[in-house]
Short mmCIF file of C-alpha atoms in Angstrom, two decimals:
data_model
loop_
_atom_site.label_atom_id
_atom_site.label_comp_id
_atom_site.label_asym_id
_atom_site.label_seq_id
_atom_site.Cartn_x
_atom_site.Cartn_y
_atom_site.Cartn_z
CA UNK A 243 -119.87 -172.67 34.81
CA UNK A 244 -119.71 -174.30 30.81
CA UNK A 245 -117.41 -173.70 28.29
CA UNK A 246 -118.86 -173.02 25.04
CA UNK A 247 -117.10 -172.91 21.63
CA UNK A 248 -119.13 -171.04 18.55
CA UNK A 249 -118.22 -172.15 15.51
CA UNK A 250 -119.45 -170.61 11.65
CA UNK A 251 -122.97 -172.17 10.48
CA UNK A 252 -121.24 -174.11 7.77
CA UNK A 253 -118.96 -175.98 10.25
CA UNK A 254 -121.12 -177.97 12.62
CA UNK A 255 -123.76 -180.53 11.34
CA UNK A 256 -122.23 -183.88 10.84
CA UNK A 257 -123.66 -184.51 7.32
CA UNK A 258 -122.48 -185.30 4.04
CA UNK A 259 -123.31 -181.56 2.62
CA UNK A 260 -121.99 -180.20 5.41
CA UNK A 261 -118.62 -181.69 4.65
CA UNK A 262 -118.87 -180.59 1.09
CA UNK A 263 -119.24 -176.92 1.86
CA UNK A 264 -116.60 -177.45 4.71
CA UNK A 265 -114.02 -178.58 2.19
CA UNK A 266 -115.31 -177.16 -0.68
CA UNK A 267 -115.63 -173.22 -0.38
CA UNK A 268 -113.05 -171.77 -3.14
CA UNK A 269 -112.58 -168.16 -2.75
CA UNK A 270 -114.73 -167.94 0.90
CA UNK A 271 -112.14 -167.36 3.32
CA UNK A 272 -112.90 -167.23 7.21
CA UNK A 273 -111.02 -164.82 9.43
CA UNK A 274 -110.42 -168.26 11.59
CA UNK A 275 -107.57 -170.29 11.04
CA UNK A 276 -109.00 -173.64 10.17
CA UNK A 277 -107.74 -176.75 10.76
CA UNK A 278 -107.80 -180.47 10.11
CA UNK A 279 -106.78 -183.85 11.48
CA UNK A 280 -107.08 -187.39 9.58
CA UNK A 281 -106.74 -189.77 12.00
CA UNK A 282 -107.65 -193.65 11.95
CA UNK A 283 -110.27 -193.58 15.09
CA UNK A 284 -111.93 -191.22 17.35
CA UNK A 285 -109.57 -192.53 20.14
CA UNK A 286 -106.43 -192.65 17.92
CA UNK A 287 -107.14 -188.48 17.75
CA UNK A 288 -107.99 -187.58 21.33
CA UNK A 289 -104.58 -190.55 22.63
CA UNK A 290 -102.28 -188.84 20.56
CA UNK A 291 -103.51 -185.35 20.00
CA UNK A 292 -106.46 -184.35 22.36
CA UNK A 293 -104.32 -181.78 23.81
CA UNK A 294 -103.56 -180.26 20.91
CA UNK A 295 -107.06 -180.63 19.03
CA UNK A 296 -108.23 -178.35 22.39
CA UNK A 297 -105.68 -175.59 22.56
CA UNK A 298 -106.09 -175.28 18.97
CA UNK A 299 -110.05 -175.06 19.52
CA UNK A 300 -109.49 -172.93 22.31
CA UNK A 301 -107.67 -170.42 20.71
CA UNK A 302 -109.96 -169.68 17.93
CA UNK A 303 -109.34 -172.08 15.54
CA UNK A 304 -111.96 -174.09 13.22
CA UNK A 305 -111.37 -178.01 13.63
CA UNK A 306 -111.99 -180.85 12.39
CA UNK A 307 -111.08 -184.52 12.64
CA UNK A 308 -111.49 -186.39 9.22
CA UNK A 309 -112.30 -190.17 10.29
CA UNK A 310 -112.85 -193.38 7.67
CA UNK A 311 -115.70 -194.15 10.03
CA UNK A 312 -116.92 -191.29 12.59
CA UNK A 313 -118.64 -193.50 15.02
CA UNK A 314 -119.64 -192.13 18.23
CA UNK A 315 -118.13 -188.42 18.06
CA UNK A 316 -118.70 -187.81 21.90
CA UNK A 317 -114.72 -187.01 22.42
CA UNK A 318 -114.15 -184.92 19.57
CA UNK A 319 -117.03 -182.81 20.93
CA UNK A 320 -115.73 -182.38 24.11
CA UNK A 321 -112.59 -181.12 22.60
CA UNK A 322 -114.15 -178.57 20.42
CA UNK A 323 -113.80 -180.34 17.47
CA UNK A 324 -116.48 -181.56 14.68
CA UNK A 325 -116.04 -185.24 13.00
CA UNK A 326 -116.16 -185.48 9.46
CA UNK A 327 -116.28 -188.57 7.29
CA UNK A 328 -112.91 -189.00 5.27
CA UNK A 329 -115.36 -189.93 2.63
CA UNK A 330 -117.37 -187.12 2.22
CA UNK A 331 -114.64 -184.87 1.54
CA UNK A 332 -114.93 -183.72 -2.09
CA UNK A 333 -112.25 -185.53 -3.72
CA UNK A 334 -110.18 -183.13 -5.86
CA UNK A 335 -106.43 -181.92 -5.92
CA UNK A 336 -106.05 -179.16 -3.37
CA UNK A 337 -108.57 -180.20 -1.19
CA UNK A 338 -106.78 -178.30 1.92
CA UNK A 339 -105.26 -175.44 0.00
CA UNK A 340 -108.01 -173.33 2.33
CA UNK A 341 -106.78 -175.36 5.48
CA UNK A 342 -103.93 -173.00 7.82
CA UNK A 343 -103.27 -176.20 9.76
CA UNK A 344 -103.05 -180.35 8.11
CA UNK A 345 -101.91 -183.28 10.89
CA UNK A 346 -102.34 -186.90 9.58
CA UNK A 347 -101.49 -190.09 11.30
CA UNK A 348 -98.58 -191.44 9.78
CA UNK A 349 -100.41 -195.00 9.06
CA UNK A 350 -102.54 -192.89 6.93
CA UNK A 351 -100.41 -190.45 5.43
CA UNK A 352 -98.61 -194.03 4.08
CA UNK A 353 -101.83 -195.80 2.99
CA UNK A 354 -103.66 -192.73 1.24
CA UNK A 355 -102.19 -191.54 -2.01
CA UNK A 356 -105.09 -188.49 -1.83
CA UNK A 357 -103.52 -187.65 1.79
CA UNK A 358 -100.07 -188.03 0.34
CA UNK A 359 -100.55 -186.05 -2.75
CA UNK A 360 -101.72 -182.95 -0.72
CA UNK A 361 -99.28 -182.63 1.86
CA UNK A 362 -96.51 -182.80 -1.27
CA UNK A 363 -98.65 -179.96 -2.73
CA UNK A 364 -98.43 -178.07 0.13
CA UNK A 365 -94.40 -177.74 0.66
CA UNK A 366 -94.04 -174.74 -1.60
CA UNK A 367 -96.83 -172.78 1.18
CA UNK A 368 -94.71 -171.79 3.73
CA UNK A 369 -97.59 -170.10 5.35
CA UNK A 370 -99.55 -173.62 5.83
CA UNK A 371 -98.31 -175.68 8.72
CA UNK A 372 -98.23 -179.23 7.58
CA UNK A 373 -97.48 -182.16 10.45
CA UNK A 374 -97.53 -186.15 10.61
CA UNK A 375 -98.51 -187.39 14.17
CA UNK A 376 -98.33 -191.11 15.44
CA UNK A 377 -95.43 -193.69 15.17
CA UNK A 378 -92.18 -191.40 14.28
CA UNK A 379 -90.48 -190.66 10.70
CA UNK A 380 -89.30 -193.44 9.14
CA UNK A 381 -87.66 -193.99 5.74
CA UNK A 382 -91.11 -193.67 4.22
CA UNK A 383 -91.61 -189.92 4.54
CA UNK A 384 -88.74 -189.19 2.13
CA UNK A 385 -86.21 -186.33 3.90
CA UNK A 386 -89.07 -184.57 5.44
CA UNK A 387 -91.15 -184.76 8.39
CA UNK A 388 -87.88 -184.68 10.62
CA UNK A 389 -88.34 -181.96 12.97
CA UNK A 390 -90.17 -182.88 15.98
CA UNK A 391 -92.70 -180.19 16.99
CA UNK A 392 -93.51 -180.45 20.74
CA UNK A 393 -97.00 -179.34 21.71
CA UNK A 394 -96.68 -177.87 25.55
CA UNK A 395 -100.57 -179.01 26.59
CA UNK A 396 -102.29 -176.26 28.66
CA UNK A 397 -103.65 -177.55 31.70
CA UNK A 398 -107.00 -177.02 30.67
CA UNK A 399 -106.53 -179.14 27.71
CA UNK A 400 -105.25 -181.81 30.06
CA UNK A 401 -108.22 -181.92 31.52
CA UNK A 402 -110.80 -182.17 28.82
CA UNK A 403 -108.27 -184.71 27.40
CA UNK A 404 -108.84 -186.68 30.22
CA UNK A 405 -112.28 -186.47 29.98
CA UNK A 406 -112.63 -187.12 26.23
CA UNK A 407 -110.37 -189.99 26.33
CA UNK A 408 -113.39 -191.24 29.24
CA UNK A 409 -115.70 -190.51 26.33
CA UNK A 410 -113.34 -192.52 23.80
CA UNK A 411 -113.13 -195.41 26.13
CA UNK A 412 -109.33 -195.24 26.49
CA UNK A 413 -108.09 -195.25 29.82
CA UNK A 414 -106.43 -192.49 30.89
CA UNK A 415 -103.16 -194.23 32.06
CA UNK A 416 -101.19 -190.64 32.27
CA UNK A 417 -101.56 -187.72 30.90
CA UNK A 418 -98.51 -186.02 29.24
CA UNK A 419 -98.07 -182.64 29.19
CA UNK A 420 -96.56 -182.55 25.57
CA UNK A 421 -97.31 -183.94 22.51
CA UNK A 422 -95.20 -184.81 19.85
CA UNK A 423 -96.06 -183.90 16.01
CA UNK A 424 -93.05 -184.23 13.04
CA UNK A 425 -93.10 -181.28 10.91
CA UNK A 426 -91.17 -180.71 7.73
CA UNK A 427 -87.62 -178.92 8.35
CA UNK A 428 -87.79 -175.81 9.00
CA UNK A 429 -91.28 -175.01 9.52
CA UNK A 430 -93.51 -175.00 12.92
#
C-alpha cells in the first residue's frame, strides 16, 4: 500500500502564484505546522536533511524547500515536501513570520542577506524554531547557532531518504540514523 500525504490546496502547485500565496498569507494560519528549508540544491537538502524533512512531513508539517533553481524535484516529492524557487518568494521583511520552523544551509545563510535578516528577526520569538545545517558553526555565525540538535531519523525516513537520494542521483553510501542541525543556544 502506497503512503500518500495530503497538503492544503494553496501549498502544492509549483508556480509563482503558489509561492506568493505560501509566503504572503498574513492573518491566514493553518492549524498545521509550517516549515521551510532553504537549500542550494535538491541533492544537498536530501543528503543532509532528507530524514528530518520526511519525519516532519509525516508528522503533519507542511514542508517546503526553497531553492535557487528547483530543477528536478522528484526526490522532494518522495519525502513529502514541495519545492519553491527562492526567487519567487516575495521580497519583504518578515516573510518567515508564519513559519514554525526555518532551516537554512549555512552557506546560503552566509551569502544571502535576506535569509540572514529573517534569522535575526526570528530570534526574539521563542516559539519559532530556527536552524542552520550543512557545515558546522564557525566564527561567521556569531554567538548563535552553537547548540547542536541531532535529529534521530526514523526507520521509515531512512528508507524514504534512500529512495530520494537515488532519485536525486546521489549515491547512498551509508544512511545515517541521525542528522545534525545547529540551533540558537537554549532553543530546540
